[in-house]
Short mmCIF file of C-alpha atoms in Angstrom, two decimals:
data_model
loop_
_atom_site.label_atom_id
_atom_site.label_comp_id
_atom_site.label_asym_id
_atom_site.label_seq_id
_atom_site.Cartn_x
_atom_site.Cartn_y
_atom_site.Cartn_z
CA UNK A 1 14.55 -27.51 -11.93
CA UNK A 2 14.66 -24.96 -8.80
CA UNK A 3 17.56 -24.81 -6.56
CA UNK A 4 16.19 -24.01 -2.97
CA UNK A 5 18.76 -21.32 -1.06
CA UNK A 6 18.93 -22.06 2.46
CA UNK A 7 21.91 -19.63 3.54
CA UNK A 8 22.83 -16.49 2.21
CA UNK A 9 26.14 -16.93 0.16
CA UNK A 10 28.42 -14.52 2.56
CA UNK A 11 26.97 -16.50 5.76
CA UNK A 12 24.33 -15.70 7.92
CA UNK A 13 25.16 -11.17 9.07
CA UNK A 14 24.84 -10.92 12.96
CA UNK A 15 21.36 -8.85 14.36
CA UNK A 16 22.91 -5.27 14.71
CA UNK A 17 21.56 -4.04 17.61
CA UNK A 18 23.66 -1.94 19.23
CA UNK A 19 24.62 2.12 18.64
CA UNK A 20 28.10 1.56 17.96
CA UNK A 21 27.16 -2.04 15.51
CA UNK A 22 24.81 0.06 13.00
CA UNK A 23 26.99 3.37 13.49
CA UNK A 24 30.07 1.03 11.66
CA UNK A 25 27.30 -1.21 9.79
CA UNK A 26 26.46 2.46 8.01
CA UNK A 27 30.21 3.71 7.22
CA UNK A 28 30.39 -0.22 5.71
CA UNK A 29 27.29 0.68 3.66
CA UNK A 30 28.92 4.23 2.41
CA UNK A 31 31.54 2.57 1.07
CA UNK A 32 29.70 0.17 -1.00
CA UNK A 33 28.43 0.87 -4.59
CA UNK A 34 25.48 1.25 -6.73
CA UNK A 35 21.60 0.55 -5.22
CA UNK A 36 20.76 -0.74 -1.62
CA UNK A 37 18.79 -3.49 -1.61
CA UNK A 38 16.27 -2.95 1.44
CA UNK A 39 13.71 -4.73 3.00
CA UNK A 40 11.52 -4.23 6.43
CA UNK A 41 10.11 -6.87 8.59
CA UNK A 42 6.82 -5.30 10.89
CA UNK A 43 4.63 -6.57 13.26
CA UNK A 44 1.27 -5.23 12.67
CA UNK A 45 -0.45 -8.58 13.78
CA UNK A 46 0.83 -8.42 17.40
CA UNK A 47 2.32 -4.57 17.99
CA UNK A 48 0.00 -1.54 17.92
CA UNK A 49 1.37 -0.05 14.62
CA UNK A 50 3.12 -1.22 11.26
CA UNK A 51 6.70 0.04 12.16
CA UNK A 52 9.82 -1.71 11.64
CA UNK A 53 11.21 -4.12 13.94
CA UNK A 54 13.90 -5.14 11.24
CA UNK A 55 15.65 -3.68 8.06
CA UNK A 56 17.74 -5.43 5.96
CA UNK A 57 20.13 -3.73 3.76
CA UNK A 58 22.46 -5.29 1.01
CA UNK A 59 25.10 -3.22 -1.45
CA UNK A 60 27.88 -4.16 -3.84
CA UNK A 61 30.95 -4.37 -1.69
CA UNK A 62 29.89 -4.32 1.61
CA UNK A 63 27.41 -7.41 2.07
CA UNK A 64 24.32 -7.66 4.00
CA UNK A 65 23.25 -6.39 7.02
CA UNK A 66 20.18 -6.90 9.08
CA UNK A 67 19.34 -3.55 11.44
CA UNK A 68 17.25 -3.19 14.50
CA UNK A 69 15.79 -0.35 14.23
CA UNK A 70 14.77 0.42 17.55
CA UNK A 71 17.65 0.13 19.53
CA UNK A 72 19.22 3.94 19.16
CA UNK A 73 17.38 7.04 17.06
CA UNK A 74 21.56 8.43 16.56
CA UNK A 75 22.46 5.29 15.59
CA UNK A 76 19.75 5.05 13.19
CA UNK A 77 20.43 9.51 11.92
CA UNK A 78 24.11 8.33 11.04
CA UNK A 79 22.91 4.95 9.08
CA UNK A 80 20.15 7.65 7.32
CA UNK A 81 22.46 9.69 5.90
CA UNK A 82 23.90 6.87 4.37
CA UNK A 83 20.67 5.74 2.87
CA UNK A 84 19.02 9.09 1.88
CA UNK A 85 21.68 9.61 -0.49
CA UNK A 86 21.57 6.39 -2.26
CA UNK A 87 18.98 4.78 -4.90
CA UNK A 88 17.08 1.95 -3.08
CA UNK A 89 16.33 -1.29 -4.97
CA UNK A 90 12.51 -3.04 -3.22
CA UNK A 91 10.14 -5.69 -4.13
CA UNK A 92 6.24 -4.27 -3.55
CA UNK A 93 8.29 -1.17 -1.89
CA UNK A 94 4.36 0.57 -0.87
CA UNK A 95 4.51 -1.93 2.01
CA UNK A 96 7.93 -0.63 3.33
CA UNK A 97 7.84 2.80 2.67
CA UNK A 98 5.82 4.18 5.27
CA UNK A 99 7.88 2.50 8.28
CA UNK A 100 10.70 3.58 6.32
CA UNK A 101 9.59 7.19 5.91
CA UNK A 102 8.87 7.41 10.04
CA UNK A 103 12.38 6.69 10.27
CA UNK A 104 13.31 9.33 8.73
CA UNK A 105 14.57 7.36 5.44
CA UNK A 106 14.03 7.86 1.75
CA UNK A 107 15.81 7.14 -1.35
CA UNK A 108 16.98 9.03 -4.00
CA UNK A 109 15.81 7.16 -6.75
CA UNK A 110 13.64 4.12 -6.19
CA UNK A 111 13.43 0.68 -8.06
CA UNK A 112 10.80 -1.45 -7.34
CA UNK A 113 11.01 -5.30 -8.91
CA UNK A 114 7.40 -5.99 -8.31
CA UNK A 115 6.55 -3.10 -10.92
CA UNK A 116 9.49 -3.84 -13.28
CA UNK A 117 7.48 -7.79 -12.74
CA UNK A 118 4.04 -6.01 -13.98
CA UNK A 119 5.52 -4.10 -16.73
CA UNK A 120 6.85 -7.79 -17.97
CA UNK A 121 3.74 -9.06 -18.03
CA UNK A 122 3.55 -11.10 -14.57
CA UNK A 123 0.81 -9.48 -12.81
CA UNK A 124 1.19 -8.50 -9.15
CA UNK A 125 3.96 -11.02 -8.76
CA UNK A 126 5.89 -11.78 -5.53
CA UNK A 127 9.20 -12.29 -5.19
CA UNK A 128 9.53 -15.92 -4.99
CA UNK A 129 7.65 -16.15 -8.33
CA UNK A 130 10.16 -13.63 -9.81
CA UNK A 131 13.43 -15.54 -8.68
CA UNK A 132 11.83 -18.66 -9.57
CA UNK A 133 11.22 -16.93 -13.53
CA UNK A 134 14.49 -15.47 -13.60
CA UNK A 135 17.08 -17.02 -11.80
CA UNK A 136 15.44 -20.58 -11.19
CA UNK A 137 15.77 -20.42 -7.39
CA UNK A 138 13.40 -20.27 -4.59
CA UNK A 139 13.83 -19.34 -0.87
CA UNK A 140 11.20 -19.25 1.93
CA UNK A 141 8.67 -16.82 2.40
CA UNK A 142 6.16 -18.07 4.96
CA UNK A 143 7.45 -16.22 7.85
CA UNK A 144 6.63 -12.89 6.77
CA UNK A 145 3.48 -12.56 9.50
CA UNK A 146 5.83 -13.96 12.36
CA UNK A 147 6.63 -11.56 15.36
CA UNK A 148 9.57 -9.58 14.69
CA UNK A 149 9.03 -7.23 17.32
CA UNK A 150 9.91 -10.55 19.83
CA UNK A 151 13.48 -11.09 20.94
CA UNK A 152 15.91 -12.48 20.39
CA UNK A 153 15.35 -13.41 16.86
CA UNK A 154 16.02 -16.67 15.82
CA UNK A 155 18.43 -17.76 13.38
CA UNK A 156 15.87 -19.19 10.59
CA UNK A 157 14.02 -15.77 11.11
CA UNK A 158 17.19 -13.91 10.29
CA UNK A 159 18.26 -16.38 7.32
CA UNK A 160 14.76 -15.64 6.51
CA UNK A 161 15.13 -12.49 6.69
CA UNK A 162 18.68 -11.96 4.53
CA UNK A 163 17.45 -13.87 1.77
CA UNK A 164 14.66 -11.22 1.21
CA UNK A 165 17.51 -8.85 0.02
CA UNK A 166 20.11 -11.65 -0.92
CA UNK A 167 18.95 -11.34 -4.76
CA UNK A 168 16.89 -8.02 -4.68
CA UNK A 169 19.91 -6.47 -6.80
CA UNK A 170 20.28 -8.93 -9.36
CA UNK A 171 16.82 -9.21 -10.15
CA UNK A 172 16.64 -5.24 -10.73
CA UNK A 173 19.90 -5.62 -13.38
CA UNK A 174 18.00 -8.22 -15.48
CA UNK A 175 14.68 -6.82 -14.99
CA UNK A 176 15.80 -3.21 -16.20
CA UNK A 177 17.44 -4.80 -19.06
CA UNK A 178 14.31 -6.61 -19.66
CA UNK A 179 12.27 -3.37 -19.87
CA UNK A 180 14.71 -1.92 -22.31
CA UNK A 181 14.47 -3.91 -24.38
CA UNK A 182 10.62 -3.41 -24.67
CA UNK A 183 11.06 0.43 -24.46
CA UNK A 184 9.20 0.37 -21.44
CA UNK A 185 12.02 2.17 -18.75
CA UNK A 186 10.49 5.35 -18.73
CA UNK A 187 7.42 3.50 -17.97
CA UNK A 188 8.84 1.94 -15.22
CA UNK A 189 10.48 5.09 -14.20
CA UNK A 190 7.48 7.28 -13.86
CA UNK A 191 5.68 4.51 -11.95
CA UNK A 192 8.59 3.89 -9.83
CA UNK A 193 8.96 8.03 -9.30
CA UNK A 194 5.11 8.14 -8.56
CA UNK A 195 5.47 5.87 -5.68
CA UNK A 196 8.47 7.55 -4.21
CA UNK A 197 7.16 11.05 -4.39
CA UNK A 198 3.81 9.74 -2.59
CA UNK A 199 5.06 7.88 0.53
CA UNK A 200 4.37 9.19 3.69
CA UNK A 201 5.11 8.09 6.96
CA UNK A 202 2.47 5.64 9.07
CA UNK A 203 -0.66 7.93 9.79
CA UNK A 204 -1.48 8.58 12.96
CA UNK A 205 -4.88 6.03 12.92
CA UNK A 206 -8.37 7.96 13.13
CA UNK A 207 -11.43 6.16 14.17
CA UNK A 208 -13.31 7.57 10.85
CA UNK A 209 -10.65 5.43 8.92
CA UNK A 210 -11.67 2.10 10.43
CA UNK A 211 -13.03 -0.48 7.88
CA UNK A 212 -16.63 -1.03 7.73
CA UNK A 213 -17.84 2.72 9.39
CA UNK A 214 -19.33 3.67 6.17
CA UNK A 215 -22.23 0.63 6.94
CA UNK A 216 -22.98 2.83 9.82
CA UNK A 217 -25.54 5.08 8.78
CA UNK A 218 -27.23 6.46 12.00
CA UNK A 219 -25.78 8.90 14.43
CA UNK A 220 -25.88 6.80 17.34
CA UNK A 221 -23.98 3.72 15.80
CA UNK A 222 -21.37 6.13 14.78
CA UNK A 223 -21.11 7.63 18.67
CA UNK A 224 -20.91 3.95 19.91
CA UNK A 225 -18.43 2.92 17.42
CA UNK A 226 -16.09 6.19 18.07
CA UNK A 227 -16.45 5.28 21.93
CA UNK A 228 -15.61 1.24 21.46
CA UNK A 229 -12.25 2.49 18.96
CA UNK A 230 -11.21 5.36 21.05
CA UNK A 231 -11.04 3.25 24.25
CA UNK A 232 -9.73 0.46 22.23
CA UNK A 233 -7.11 2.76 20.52
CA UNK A 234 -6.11 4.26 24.12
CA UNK A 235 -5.47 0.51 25.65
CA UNK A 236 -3.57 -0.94 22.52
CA UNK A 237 -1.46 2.38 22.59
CA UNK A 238 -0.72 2.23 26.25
CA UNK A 239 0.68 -1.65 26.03
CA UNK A 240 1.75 -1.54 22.43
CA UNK A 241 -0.29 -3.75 21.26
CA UNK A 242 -2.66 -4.95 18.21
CA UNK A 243 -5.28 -3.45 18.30
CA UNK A 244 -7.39 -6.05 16.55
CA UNK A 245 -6.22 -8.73 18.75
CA UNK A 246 -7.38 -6.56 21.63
CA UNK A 247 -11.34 -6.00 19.97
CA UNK A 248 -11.88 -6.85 17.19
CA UNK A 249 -12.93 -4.50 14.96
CA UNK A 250 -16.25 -6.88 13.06
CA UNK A 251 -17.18 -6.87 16.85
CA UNK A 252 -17.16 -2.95 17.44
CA UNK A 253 -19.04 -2.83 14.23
CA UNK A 254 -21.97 -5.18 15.68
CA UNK A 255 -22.13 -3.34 18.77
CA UNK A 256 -22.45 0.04 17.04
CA UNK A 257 -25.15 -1.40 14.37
CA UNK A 258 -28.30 -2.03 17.32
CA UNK A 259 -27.91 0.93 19.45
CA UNK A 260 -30.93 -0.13 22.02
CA UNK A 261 -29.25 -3.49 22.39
CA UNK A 262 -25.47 -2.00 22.66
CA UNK A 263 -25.06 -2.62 26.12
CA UNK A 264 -26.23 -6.11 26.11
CA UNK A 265 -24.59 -7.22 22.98
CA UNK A 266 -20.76 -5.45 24.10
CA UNK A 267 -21.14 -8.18 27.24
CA UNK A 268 -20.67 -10.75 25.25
CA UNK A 269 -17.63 -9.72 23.18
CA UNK A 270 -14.48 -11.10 23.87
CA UNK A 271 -12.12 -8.27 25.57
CA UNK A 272 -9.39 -8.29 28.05
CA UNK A 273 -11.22 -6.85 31.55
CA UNK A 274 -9.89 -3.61 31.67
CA UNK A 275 -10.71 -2.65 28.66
CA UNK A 276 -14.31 -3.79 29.04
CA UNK A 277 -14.21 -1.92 32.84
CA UNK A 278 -13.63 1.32 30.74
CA UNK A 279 -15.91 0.24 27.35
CA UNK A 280 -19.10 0.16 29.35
CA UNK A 281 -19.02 3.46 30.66
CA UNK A 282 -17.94 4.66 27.46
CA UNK A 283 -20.98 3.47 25.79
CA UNK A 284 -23.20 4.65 28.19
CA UNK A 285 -21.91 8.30 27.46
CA UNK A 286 -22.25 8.02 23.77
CA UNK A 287 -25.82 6.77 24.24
CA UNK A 288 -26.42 9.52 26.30
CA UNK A 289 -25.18 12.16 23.76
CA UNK A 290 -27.60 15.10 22.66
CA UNK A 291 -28.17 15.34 19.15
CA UNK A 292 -26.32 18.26 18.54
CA UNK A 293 -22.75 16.30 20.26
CA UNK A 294 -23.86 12.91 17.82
CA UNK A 295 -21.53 12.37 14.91
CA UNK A 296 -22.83 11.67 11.51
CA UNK A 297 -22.32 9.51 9.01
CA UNK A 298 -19.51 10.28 6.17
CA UNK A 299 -22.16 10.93 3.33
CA UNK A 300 -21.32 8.09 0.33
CA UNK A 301 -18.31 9.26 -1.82
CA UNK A 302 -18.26 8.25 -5.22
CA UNK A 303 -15.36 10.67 -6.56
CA UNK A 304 -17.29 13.58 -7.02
CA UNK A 305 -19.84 11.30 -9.80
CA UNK A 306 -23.23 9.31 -9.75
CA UNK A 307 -23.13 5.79 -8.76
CA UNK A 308 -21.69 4.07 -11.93
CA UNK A 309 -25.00 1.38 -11.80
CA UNK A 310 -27.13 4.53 -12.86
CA UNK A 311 -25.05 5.14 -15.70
CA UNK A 312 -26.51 2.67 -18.45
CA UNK A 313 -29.93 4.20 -17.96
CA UNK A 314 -29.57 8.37 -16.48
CA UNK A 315 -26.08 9.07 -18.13
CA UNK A 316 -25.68 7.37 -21.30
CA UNK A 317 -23.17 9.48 -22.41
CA UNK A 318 -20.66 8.50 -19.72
CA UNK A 319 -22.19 5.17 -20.19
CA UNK A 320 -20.91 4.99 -23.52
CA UNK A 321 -17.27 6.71 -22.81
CA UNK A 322 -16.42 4.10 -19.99
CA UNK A 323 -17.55 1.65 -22.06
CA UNK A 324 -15.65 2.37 -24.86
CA UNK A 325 -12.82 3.27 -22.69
CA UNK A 326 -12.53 -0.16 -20.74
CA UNK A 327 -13.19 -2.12 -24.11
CA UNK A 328 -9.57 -0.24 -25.33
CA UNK A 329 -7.84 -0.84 -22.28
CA UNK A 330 -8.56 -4.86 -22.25
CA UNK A 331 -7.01 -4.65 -26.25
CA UNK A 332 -4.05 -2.39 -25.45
CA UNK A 333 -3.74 -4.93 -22.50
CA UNK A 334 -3.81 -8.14 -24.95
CA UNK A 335 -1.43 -6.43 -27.22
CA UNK A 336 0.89 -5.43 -25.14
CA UNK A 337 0.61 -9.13 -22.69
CA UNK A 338 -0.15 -6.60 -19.73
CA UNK A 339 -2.75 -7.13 -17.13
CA UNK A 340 -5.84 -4.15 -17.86
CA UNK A 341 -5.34 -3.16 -14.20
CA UNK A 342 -1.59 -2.11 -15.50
CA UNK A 343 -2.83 -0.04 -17.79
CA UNK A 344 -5.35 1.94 -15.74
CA UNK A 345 -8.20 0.80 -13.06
CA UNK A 346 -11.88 1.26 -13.78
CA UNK A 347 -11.86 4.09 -10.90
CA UNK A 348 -9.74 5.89 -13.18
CA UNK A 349 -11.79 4.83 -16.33
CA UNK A 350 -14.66 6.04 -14.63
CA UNK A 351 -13.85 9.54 -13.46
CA UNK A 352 -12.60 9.60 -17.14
CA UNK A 353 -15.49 8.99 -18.91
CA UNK A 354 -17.58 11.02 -16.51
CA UNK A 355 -15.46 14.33 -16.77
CA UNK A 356 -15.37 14.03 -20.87
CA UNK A 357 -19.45 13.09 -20.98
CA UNK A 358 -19.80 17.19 -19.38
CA UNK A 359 -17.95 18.66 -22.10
CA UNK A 360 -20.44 20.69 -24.19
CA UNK A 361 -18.37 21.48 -27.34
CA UNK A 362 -18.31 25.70 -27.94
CA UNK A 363 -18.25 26.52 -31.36
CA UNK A 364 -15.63 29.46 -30.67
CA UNK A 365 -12.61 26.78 -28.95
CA UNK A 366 -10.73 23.81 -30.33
CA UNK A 367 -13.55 20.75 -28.91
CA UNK A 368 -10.67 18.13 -29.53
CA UNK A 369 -7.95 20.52 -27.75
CA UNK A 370 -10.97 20.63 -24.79
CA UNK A 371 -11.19 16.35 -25.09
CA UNK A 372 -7.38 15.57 -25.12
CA UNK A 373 -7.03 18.42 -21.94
CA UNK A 374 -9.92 17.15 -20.01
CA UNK A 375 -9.01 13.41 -20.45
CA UNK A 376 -5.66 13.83 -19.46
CA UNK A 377 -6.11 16.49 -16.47
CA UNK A 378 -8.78 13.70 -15.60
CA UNK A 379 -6.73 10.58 -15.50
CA UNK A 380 -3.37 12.52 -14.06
CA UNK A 381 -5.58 13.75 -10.96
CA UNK A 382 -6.34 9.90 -10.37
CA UNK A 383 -2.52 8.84 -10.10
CA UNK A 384 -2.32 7.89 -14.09
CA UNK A 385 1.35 7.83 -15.10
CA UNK A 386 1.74 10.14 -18.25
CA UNK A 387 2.47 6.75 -19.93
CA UNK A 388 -1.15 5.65 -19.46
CA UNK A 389 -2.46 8.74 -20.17
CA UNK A 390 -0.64 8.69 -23.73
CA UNK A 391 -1.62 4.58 -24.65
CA UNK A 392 -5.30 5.63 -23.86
CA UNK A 393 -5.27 8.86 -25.39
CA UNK A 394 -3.65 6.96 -28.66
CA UNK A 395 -6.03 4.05 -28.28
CA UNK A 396 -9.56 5.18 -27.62
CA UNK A 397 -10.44 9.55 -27.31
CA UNK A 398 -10.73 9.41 -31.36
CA UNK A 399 -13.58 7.30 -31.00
CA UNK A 400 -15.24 9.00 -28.02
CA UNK A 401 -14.88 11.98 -29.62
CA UNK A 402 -17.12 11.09 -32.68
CA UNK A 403 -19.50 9.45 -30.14
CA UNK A 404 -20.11 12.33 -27.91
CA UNK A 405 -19.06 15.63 -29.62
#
């Protein structure tokens, strides 16, 4: 039987946003103990960027409290130093972290409970399927895509938004235990380190980056569709704004894909006025562009390897290594009630089993010294944790070695 939470135990924290309220909300924090809890609400769907338009913070002995952001950059140094020199508890913490890092904010030592939920066996899991497991609650999370850039906020938004963090600490106590038990907190450690030490703040956005280019594959689609996303990029800039909800981006791909019908087509797509008054023209340019001025396509990137469908038939030997590797990673999977993707994803398995299919054993070196250093330098340079790197190693390079040696 679930309990639904409504209200966060303490009451409902006022919206902070003032200097002086997150200046005192962060000497309240200091004084607390242990982990923050932390939590950021964004509003990528209607503002031009993922930033944060709300962080919640919770810590032993001093409560919750739910920050604007945007309202003062001293206001938000002071609550920093506070929060740079703490360990940070967050569920699926590679969705916060970037709009965290532009702040100017990073933890210590990070926990994540959506990894400590994978490591148990759950999956991916959210955290409404985690509280329901563990503590038999559940709270509401269908407000997560709302505006939080709008003001004011209203209260079920910010009750919304303090039960994201209400439980965050609890759940990392009796998940850690969990993992101890099982012998799997280093894992969890390394995993949780890996994401830490690779967070970056929000990139800058580059037309080349937008989903879909690589279907592009002439020189003047990829002019038109660099003139349609740099216009587009300028406008939603300017007002702050979604970018996709100004033109969308299947529609600059269609434009871009029939270059002798670009003109016509782009009069038909749904655009605010100014931004068509300045797409036009912008079009007609890149049409006009000599060859020399044209873009080109971003040739087809398959990590440095052949295109894994050729595999069975031209490369049999990494045929047979990926093969064998996957078919260990779906037992040490079963075994250990993991999902395979836990363990390692077939990206990795593949750049894996291509990089030990080149090794030509030399008679004058160690060949299973030149397997065990290629397989690991080969799954490490892919993001493998060393964790994953051992479990494989144990579980599968015997094997490959007798097959290909």
């Amino acid at each position: 039987m679930l309990t639904h939470i409504t209200t966060p135990r303490d009451g409902l924290p006022s919206l902070l946003d003032s200097a002086r309220a997150i200046s005192l909300a962060a000497e309240q924090i200091a004084s607390g103990q242990g982990p923050i809890a932390v939590d950021t609400e964004r509003a990528g769907d209607f503002r031009y960027d993922d930033r944060a338009y709300l962080v919640q913070l919770r810590r032993q002995g001093a409560g919750t409290f739910l920050v604007d952001p945007t309202v003062s950059e001293e206001a938000n140094s002071a609550l920093g130093e506070v929060l740079n020199s703490a360990a940070w508890v967050l569920h699926a913490s590679h969705t916060d972290l970037p709009c965290l890092a532009s702040l100017g904010w990073s933890p210590t030592v990070l926990y994540d409970t959506q990894i400590a939920g994978r490591l148990l066996g759950m999956g991916q899991p959210g955290l409404s399927p985690m509280l329901e497991e563990f503590f038999h609650i559940s709270i509401d999370k269908d407000k997560g895509r709302e505006d939080w850039s709008a003001r004011p906020l209203s209260r079920s938004l910010l009750t919304y938004a303090a039960l994201d963090v209400e439980f965050l600490l609890e759940l990392h106590e009796v998940t850690l235990q969990q993992l101890r038990e099982l012998h799997r907190e280093e894992w969890y450690d390394q995993d949780c380190a890996a994401i830490r030490q690779s967070a970056r703040p929000l990139p800058t956005p580059e037309w080349t980056t937008m989903k879909g280019i690589g279907t592009l594959r002439s020189p003047p689609s990829m002019a038109i569709a660099r003139a349609l996303w740099t216009e587009r990029n300028h406008f939603a800039l300017q007002r702050n704004r979604s970018p996709e909800r100004i033109l969308k981006r299947r529609d600059i791909l269609h434009v871009a894909q029939q270059p002798s019908r670009a003109l016509t087509e782009l009069r038909d797509v749904r655009m605010p006025p100014a931004l068509r008054k300045r797409s036009l023209p912008a079009v007609r340019e890149a049409l006009s562009l000599s060859d020399a001025h044209l873009p080109q396509p971003t040739p087809r990137n398959f990590g440095g390897i052949p295109d894994h469908k050729l595999w069975p038939t031209e490369f049999p030997r990494a045929f047979a290594a990926v093969e064998m590797l996957s078919e260990a990673t779906e037992t040490l999977a079963q075994d250990l009630s993991l999902t395979p993707q836990a363990i390692a994803t077939m990206k990795q398995l593949r750049h894996a089993a291509w990089k030990l299919s080149q090794i030509t054993p030399d008679d004058s070196a160690d060949p299973i010294a030149s397997y065990e250093d290629v397989f690991g330098h080969s799954l490490e340079s892919r993001g493998a944790r060393q964790w994953q790197i051992e479990l494989l190693s144990s579980a599968s390079l015997g094997r490959i070695i007798d097959r290909l040696a």
